[in-house]
Amino acid sequence: VSDYAPIEASGQLESTLPSDWYTDSDVYALEQEHIFMREWLCVGREEDIPEPGDHQVLDVQGESVLLVRNREGQLRAFYNVCRHRGARLCAAGEQETSDHRLPLGGGVVGGRTILCPYHAWSYDLDGQLLRAPHIDEEMGLKVEDVQLHPVGCETWGGFIFLHLSPAQAKDFSAEVTDCAERLQRYPLASLRTGPRIRYEVRANWKVLCENYNECYHCGPVHPELCDLVPAFRSSGGDGLDWERGIPHREGADTFTTSGTSDRPSFPDLNEDELTRHKGDLVYPNLFLSLAREHVAAFILRPKGPAHTTVDCLFLFEPGTMAAANFDPADAVDLWHTVNRQDWSICERVQQGMQSRVHERGIFSPMEDWNLDIRRYVTERIGAYVDQSL
Ligand code: FES
Ligand SMILES: [Fe+2]
């Protein structure tokens, strides 16, 4: 529709995905089916469900999932759907009541049984049907043969990952090996969540991934951050050594408003990690930013082609959090500034890409990590897109 074709990708420049891929609901539906239903998704932290019998009801890409810790202390996850006639087993949080809606019984009762509120079928915390009142084998139902529909559940570094199609799931440990190796000296599993902030971002999840993976934008968008980490500004974010970590300015060693902190460093970090900043990710939806004494974790929850919920968790050592003078505001304030700058610019990108004249963009050389998400998504939905659009 424009007089001008998209800028030709040549030399060191490569094309982005077509803009439709960030805005079109058919593409989003393909991602839902071929990425979010087929990959391990980070949903939260183990510490939020510590004891046998504890449970949570989670919305995972529109599916209600019941996450429980069984009597042996293992996490189990199921579709929150009764095998009898499909009733929701557990209400999500506060039950909504109104003139025609009353609170119902059922759910996880006594820390050991999942009870359906409709006809009182009951299941154990491994999803095995225990009892179907007034129906027996003679009538044609063998209780031992019935289990709740499973959801895959694994953990790494204290993070919980779920898989909505567990029969087709790739081996989880292979998915996190590289990241686990790079971050081996950070005590992720023993950290605890301090403050958490939820952001509703009016942008496609891939816009957030691409933004997280380049620092070409840091100079223009993040002045405070670049004062703390001047390397982010120099040469447009090119040539950053993420393996070793990115050095702070002279006299600073962590990601706080002052660049310093009284909080002790994680004990096993190497010399670089004691003074530098690291970033990492587990696709498709967990970003990690690591300082010497805290970690910021970002869990993306794609909600639609132009809407992503982001939960930002601030992780600290439990001993540090227990100190009488513990005050995470210096880290939270810096991050909250940087985060809002990022989400604001991502929303501007989403708005611009919705224009009829924008067909696609180009990646500049310093953004080569971006190619990861482009390949990641193309490998999974590329074969289907042309047929559907
Ligand atoms: S629908 Fe659950 S017991 Fe009938
Ligand atoms: Fe940013």
Coordinates of C-alpha atoms and ligand atoms in Angstrom, one line a residue:
V1 CA 0.0 0.0 0.0
S2 CA 3.0 2.3 0.4
D3 CA 5.0 4.0 -2.3
Y4 CA 8.1 2.6 -0.6
A5 CA 9.0 -1.1 -0.4
P6 CA 10.4 -2.3 3.0
I7 CA 14.2 -1.6 3.4
E8 CA 16.1 -4.3 1.6
A9 CA 17.9 -6.6 4.0
S10 CA 21.5 -6.9 2.7
G11 CA 25.0 -6.9 4.0
Q12 CA 24.9 -7.5 7.7
L13 CA 21.2 -6.6 7.9
E14 CA 18.5 -9.1 8.1
S15 CA 14.8 -8.8 7.8
T16 CA 12.4 -9.1 10.7
L17 CA 9.4 -11.3 10.6
P18 CA 6.5 -9.8 8.6
S19 CA 4.5 -7.3 10.7
D20 CA 1.4 -9.5 10.3
W21 CA 3.1 -12.0 12.6
Y22 CA 2.9 -9.5 15.4
T23 CA -0.7 -8.3 14.8
D24 CA -2.7 -11.0 13.2
S25 CA -5.1 -13.2 15.3
D26 CA -4.6 -16.2 12.9
V27 CA -0.9 -16.1 13.5
Y28 CA -1.5 -15.8 17.2
A29 CA -3.8 -18.9 17.0
L30 CA -1.0 -20.8 15.3
E31 CA 1.5 -19.8 18.0
Q32 CA -1.0 -20.9 20.6
E33 CA -1.3 -24.3 19.0
H34 CA 2.3 -24.9 17.9
I35 CA 4.2 -23.0 20.6
F36 CA 2.3 -22.4 23.8
M37 CA 0.5 -25.8 23.7
R38 CA 3.8 -27.6 22.7
E39 CA 6.5 -26.1 24.8
W40 CA 7.4 -26.0 28.5
L41 CA 6.1 -22.7 29.9
C42 CA 7.3 -21.1 33.1
V43 CA 4.4 -20.3 35.4
G44 CA 5.9 -19.3 38.7
R45 CA 8.0 -20.3 41.7
E46 CA 8.1 -23.5 43.7
E47 CA 8.2 -21.6 47.0
D48 CA 4.6 -20.5 46.4
I49 CA 3.3 -24.0 46.9
P50 CA 5.6 -25.4 49.6
E51 CA 3.7 -28.0 51.6
P52 CA 2.0 -31.4 50.7
G53 CA -1.7 -30.6 49.9
D54 CA -1.0 -27.0 48.9
H55 CA -2.5 -26.1 45.5
Q56 CA -3.0 -23.4 43.0
V57 CA -5.4 -22.9 40.1
L58 CA -3.5 -21.3 37.2
D59 CA -4.7 -19.8 33.9
V60 CA -2.2 -21.2 31.4
Q61 CA -2.9 -19.8 27.9
G62 CA -6.6 -19.9 28.6
E63 CA -6.6 -23.4 30.1
S64 CA -7.4 -23.7 33.8
V65 CA -4.7 -25.9 35.4
L66 CA -4.7 -27.4 38.9
L67 CA -1.2 -27.5 40.4
V68 CA -0.9 -29.5 43.6
R69 CA 1.9 -30.7 45.8
N70 CA 1.2 -34.4 46.5
R71 CA 1.6 -36.3 49.8
E72 CA 5.2 -37.2 48.8
G73 CA 6.0 -33.5 48.3
Q74 CA 6.1 -33.7 44.4
L75 CA 4.4 -31.2 42.2
R76 CA 1.6 -32.5 40.0
A77 CA -0.5 -30.7 37.5
F78 CA -3.8 -31.5 35.8
Y79 CA -6.4 -29.9 33.6
N80 CA -8.9 -28.5 36.1
V81 CA -11.7 -30.6 34.5
C82 CA -13.6 -33.5 36.0
R83 CA -13.5 -36.7 34.0
H84 CA -17.2 -37.3 34.7
R85 CA -19.1 -34.5 33.0
G86 CA -16.4 -31.9 32.8
A87 CA -17.1 -29.6 35.7
R88 CA -14.4 -27.3 36.9
L89 CA -12.9 -29.1 40.0
C90 CA -11.4 -26.1 41.8
A91 CA -12.5 -22.4 41.6
A92 CA -9.8 -20.0 40.7
G93 CA -9.2 -17.8 43.8
E94 CA -12.3 -16.2 45.2
Q95 CA -15.4 -17.7 43.7
E96 CA -17.5 -15.3 41.9
T97 CA -21.0 -15.0 43.4
S98 CA -24.0 -13.1 42.1
D99 CA -27.8 -13.4 42.1
H100 CA -27.6 -16.7 40.3
R101 CA -24.2 -17.9 41.4
L102 CA -23.5 -19.3 44.9
P103 CA -20.2 -20.6 46.2
L104 CA -19.8 -24.4 45.7
G105 CA -18.0 -27.0 47.7
G106 CA -15.4 -29.4 46.3
G107 CA -11.8 -28.5 45.3
V108 CA -8.8 -29.8 47.2
V109 CA -10.2 -30.9 50.6
G110 CA -8.3 -32.0 53.7
G111 CA -5.0 -31.5 51.8
R112 CA -5.3 -34.9 50.2
T113 CA -8.4 -35.3 48.0
I114 CA -9.6 -33.4 44.9
L115 CA -13.4 -33.4 45.1
C116 CA -15.7 -32.5 42.2
P117 CA -18.4 -30.1 43.4
Y118 CA -21.0 -31.6 41.0
H119 CA -21.5 -35.3 41.7
A120 CA -18.7 -35.7 44.2
W121 CA -16.3 -37.8 42.2
S122 CA -13.0 -37.7 44.2
Y123 CA -9.4 -38.0 43.1
D124 CA -6.1 -38.3 44.9
L125 CA -3.3 -35.7 44.5
D126 CA -1.8 -37.8 41.7
G127 CA -5.0 -37.4 39.7
Q128 CA -6.2 -41.0 40.3
L129 CA -10.0 -41.4 40.6
L130 CA -10.7 -42.8 44.0
R131 CA -14.5 -42.9 44.1
A132 CA -17.5 -42.3 41.9
P133 CA -20.5 -42.4 44.2
H134 CA -23.2 -44.9 43.3
I135 CA -21.4 -46.1 40.1
D136 CA -19.4 -49.3 40.2
E137 CA -17.7 -51.8 38.1
E138 CA -20.9 -53.7 37.4
M139 CA -22.3 -50.6 35.8
G140 CA -19.2 -50.4 33.6
L141 CA -16.8 -48.0 35.4
K142 CA -13.5 -49.2 36.7
V143 CA -12.3 -46.5 39.0
E144 CA -8.6 -47.6 38.6
D145 CA -8.8 -46.8 34.9
V146 CA -9.7 -43.1 35.3
Q147 CA -7.3 -40.3 35.9
L148 CA -7.4 -36.6 35.6
H149 CA -6.0 -35.3 32.3
P150 CA -2.3 -34.6 33.1
V151 CA -0.3 -31.5 32.5
G152 CA 3.5 -31.9 32.4
C153 CA 5.3 -30.4 35.4
E154 CA 9.0 -29.9 36.0
T155 CA 11.2 -27.5 37.9
W156 CA 14.5 -25.8 37.5
G157 CA 16.2 -23.1 39.6
G158 CA 13.0 -22.9 41.8
F159 CA 10.9 -22.1 38.7
I160 CA 7.9 -24.2 37.8
F161 CA 7.4 -25.2 34.1
L162 CA 4.2 -26.7 32.8
H163 CA 3.5 -28.5 29.5
L164 CA -0.1 -28.7 28.2
S165 CA 0.5 -31.6 25.8
P166 CA 2.8 -33.8 28.0
A167 CA 2.6 -36.9 25.8
Q168 CA 4.4 -34.9 23.1
A169 CA 6.8 -33.0 25.4
K170 CA 10.5 -32.7 24.6
D171 CA 12.8 -33.7 27.4
F172 CA 12.7 -30.9 29.9
S173 CA 16.3 -31.1 31.1
A174 CA 17.6 -30.6 27.6
E175 CA 15.6 -27.4 27.3
V176 CA 17.3 -25.8 30.3
T177 CA 20.8 -27.3 30.2
D178 CA 22.5 -24.4 28.5
C179 CA 21.0 -21.8 30.7
A180 CA 21.6 -23.9 33.8
E181 CA 25.3 -24.3 32.8
R182 CA 25.7 -20.5 32.3
L183 CA 24.1 -19.7 35.6
Q184 CA 25.5 -22.5 37.7
R185 CA 27.0 -20.3 40.3
Y186 CA 23.8 -18.4 41.0
P187 CA 21.7 -20.1 43.8
L188 CA 18.5 -19.7 41.9
A189 CA 16.6 -22.6 43.6
S190 CA 17.2 -21.4 47.1
L191 CA 16.2 -17.8 46.4
R192 CA 12.9 -16.4 47.5
T193 CA 10.6 -13.9 45.9
G194 CA 10.5 -10.4 47.5
P195 CA 8.4 -7.8 45.7
R196 CA 6.6 -8.8 42.5
I197 CA 5.0 -6.4 40.0
R198 CA 2.5 -7.4 37.3
Y199 CA 2.5 -5.4 34.1
E200 CA -0.2 -5.5 31.4
V201 CA 1.6 -4.6 28.2
R202 CA -0.3 -3.9 25.0
A203 CA 2.3 -5.5 22.7
N204 CA 2.9 -8.9 21.1
W205 CA 5.1 -11.3 23.2
K206 CA 7.7 -11.4 20.4
V207 CA 8.1 -7.6 20.5
L208 CA 9.1 -8.1 24.2
C209 CA 11.5 -10.9 23.4
E210 CA 13.2 -8.9 20.6
N211 CA 13.4 -5.9 22.9
Y212 CA 14.9 -7.9 25.7
N213 CA 17.6 -9.2 23.3
E214 CA 19.1 -6.0 22.0
C215 CA 20.7 -3.0 23.5
Y216 CA 20.5 -0.8 20.4
H217 CA 17.6 0.8 22.1
C218 CA 19.3 1.3 25.5
G219 CA 20.9 4.7 24.7
P220 CA 17.6 6.3 23.6
V221 CA 15.2 4.6 25.9
H222 CA 17.1 4.0 29.2
P223 CA 19.2 7.0 30.2
E224 CA 19.4 6.0 33.9
L225 CA 20.4 2.4 33.0
C226 CA 23.1 3.7 30.7
D227 CA 24.5 5.9 33.4
L228 CA 24.9 2.8 35.5
V229 CA 26.1 0.5 32.7
P230 CA 27.8 2.8 30.1
A231 CA 28.6 -0.2 27.9
F232 CA 24.9 -0.4 27.0
R233 CA 25.2 3.0 25.4
S234 CA 28.5 2.7 23.6
S235 CA 28.5 1.5 20.0
G236 CA 24.7 1.1 20.1
G237 CA 24.9 -2.0 22.4
D238 CA 27.1 -3.9 19.9
G239 CA 29.9 -6.2 21.1
L240 CA 28.5 -6.8 24.6
D241 CA 30.1 -9.9 26.2
W242 CA 27.1 -11.5 27.8
E243 CA 29.1 -14.7 28.6
R244 CA 31.4 -12.7 31.0
G245 CA 28.7 -10.2 31.9
I246 CA 28.5 -6.5 31.4
P247 CA 30.6 -4.2 33.6
H248 CA 29.0 -1.4 35.6
R249 CA 30.4 2.1 35.8
E250 CA 33.4 2.7 38.0
G251 CA 32.4 2.2 41.7
A252 CA 29.1 0.4 40.9
D253 CA 28.6 -3.4 41.1
T254 CA 24.9 -4.1 41.0
F255 CA 21.6 -3.1 39.4
T256 CA 20.2 -0.6 41.9
T257 CA 19.5 3.1 41.9
S258 CA 22.9 3.8 43.6
G259 CA 24.8 1.1 41.8
T260 CA 25.7 -0.4 45.1
S261 CA 24.0 -2.3 47.9
D262 CA 24.8 -3.5 51.5
R263 CA 23.2 -6.8 50.7
P264 CA 25.8 -9.6 50.6
S265 CA 26.7 -11.2 47.3
F266 CA 25.7 -14.7 46.4
P267 CA 28.5 -16.9 47.8
D268 CA 29.7 -18.9 44.8
L269 CA 29.9 -16.2 42.1
N270 CA 33.2 -15.9 40.2
E271 CA 35.1 -12.6 40.1
D272 CA 33.3 -11.3 37.0
E273 CA 29.9 -12.2 38.4
L274 CA 30.6 -10.2 41.6
T275 CA 30.9 -7.0 39.6
R276 CA 29.1 -7.6 36.2
H277 CA 25.5 -7.9 35.1
K278 CA 24.2 -11.0 33.3
G279 CA 21.1 -11.7 31.3
D280 CA 19.7 -15.0 30.1
L281 CA 16.4 -16.6 29.0
V282 CA 14.5 -19.8 28.6
Y283 CA 12.3 -19.6 25.6
P284 CA 9.5 -19.0 25.1
N285 CA 8.6 -17.1 28.3
L286 CA 11.2 -16.7 31.0
F287 CA 13.8 -13.9 31.0
L288 CA 16.4 -13.6 33.8
S289 CA 18.6 -10.6 34.8
L290 CA 21.2 -11.4 37.3
A291 CA 23.1 -9.1 39.6
R292 CA 25.5 -10.1 42.4
E293 CA 22.8 -10.0 45.1
H294 CA 19.5 -10.2 43.4
V295 CA 17.8 -11.6 40.4
A296 CA 15.0 -10.1 38.4
A297 CA 12.8 -12.7 36.7
F298 CA 10.3 -11.9 34.0
I299 CA 7.6 -14.4 33.3
L300 CA 5.6 -13.6 30.1
R301 CA 2.0 -14.6 29.7
P302 CA 0.9 -14.0 26.2
K303 CA -2.8 -13.1 26.2
G304 CA -3.5 -12.1 22.6
P305 CA -1.8 -10.8 19.5
A306 CA -1.4 -7.4 21.1
H307 CA -1.5 -8.1 24.8
T308 CA 1.1 -9.7 27.1
T309 CA 1.0 -9.9 30.9
V310 CA 4.5 -9.7 32.5
D311 CA 5.1 -10.8 36.0
C312 CA 8.4 -9.3 37.3
L313 CA 9.7 -11.2 40.4
F314 CA 12.6 -9.9 42.6
L315 CA 14.5 -12.8 44.0
F316 CA 16.9 -12.6 47.0
E317 CA 18.6 -14.9 49.4
P318 CA 16.2 -15.9 52.3
G319 CA 18.8 -14.8 54.9
T320 CA 19.1 -11.4 53.2
M321 CA 15.4 -11.0 53.2
A322 CA 15.1 -11.9 56.9
A323 CA 17.5 -9.1 58.0
A324 CA 15.8 -6.4 60.0
N325 CA 17.0 -3.7 57.6
F326 CA 16.1 -5.5 54.4
D327 CA 14.8 -3.0 51.9
P328 CA 14.6 -4.0 48.2
A329 CA 13.4 -0.5 47.0
D330 CA 16.8 0.4 45.5
A331 CA 16.6 -2.6 43.1
V332 CA 12.8 -2.4 42.5
D333 CA 12.9 1.3 41.8
L334 CA 15.6 1.0 39.1
W335 CA 13.9 -2.0 37.5
H336 CA 10.4 -0.4 37.7
T337 CA 11.8 2.6 35.7
V338 CA 13.6 0.4 33.2
N339 CA 10.6 -1.9 32.8
R340 CA 8.1 0.9 32.2
Q341 CA 10.5 2.4 29.6
D342 CA 10.6 -1.0 27.9
W343 CA 6.9 -1.6 27.9
S344 CA 6.2 1.9 26.7
I345 CA 8.5 1.5 23.7
C346 CA 7.2 -2.0 23.0
E347 CA 3.6 -0.6 22.9
R348 CA 4.8 2.1 20.4
V349 CA 6.3 -0.6 18.3
Q350 CA 3.0 -2.6 18.4
Q351 CA 1.1 0.6 17.4
G352 CA 3.5 1.4 14.5
M353 CA 3.5 -2.2 13.2
Q354 CA -0.3 -2.1 13.0
S355 CA -0.1 0.6 10.3
R356 CA -0.9 -0.5 6.8
V357 CA 2.3 0.9 5.4
H358 CA 4.6 -1.2 7.7
E359 CA 5.3 -4.6 6.1
R360 CA 8.5 -5.6 7.9
G361 CA 11.6 -4.1 9.4
I362 CA 15.3 -4.9 9.5
F363 CA 17.6 -6.0 12.3
S364 CA 20.8 -4.0 12.6
P365 CA 24.0 -6.0 13.2
M366 CA 24.1 -5.4 17.0
E367 CA 20.8 -7.1 17.3
D368 CA 21.9 -10.5 16.2
W369 CA 20.3 -12.3 19.2
N370 CA 17.0 -11.3 17.8
L371 CA 17.5 -13.9 15.1
D372 CA 16.9 -16.5 17.8
I373 CA 13.3 -15.6 18.3
R374 CA 12.8 -15.2 14.6
R375 CA 14.1 -18.7 14.0
Y376 CA 12.4 -20.1 17.1
V377 CA 9.0 -19.0 15.9
T378 CA 9.5 -19.7 12.2
E379 CA 10.6 -23.3 12.9
R380 CA 7.4 -23.9 14.8
I381 CA 4.7 -22.1 12.8
G382 CA 6.4 -21.1 9.4
A383 CA 5.0 -24.1 7.5
Y384 CA 1.4 -23.2 8.5
V385 CA 1.4 -19.4 8.1
D386 CA 1.0 -19.1 4.3
Q387 CA -1.9 -21.5 4.3
S388 CA -3.8 -19.6 7.0
L389 CA -3.3 -16.0 5.9
Ligands
FES1 S1 -18.9 -33.6 36.7 FE1 -17.6 -34.1 38.3 S2 -18.6 -35.6 39.4 FE2 -19.9 -35.2 37.8
FE2 FE 15.2 -2.2 27.4

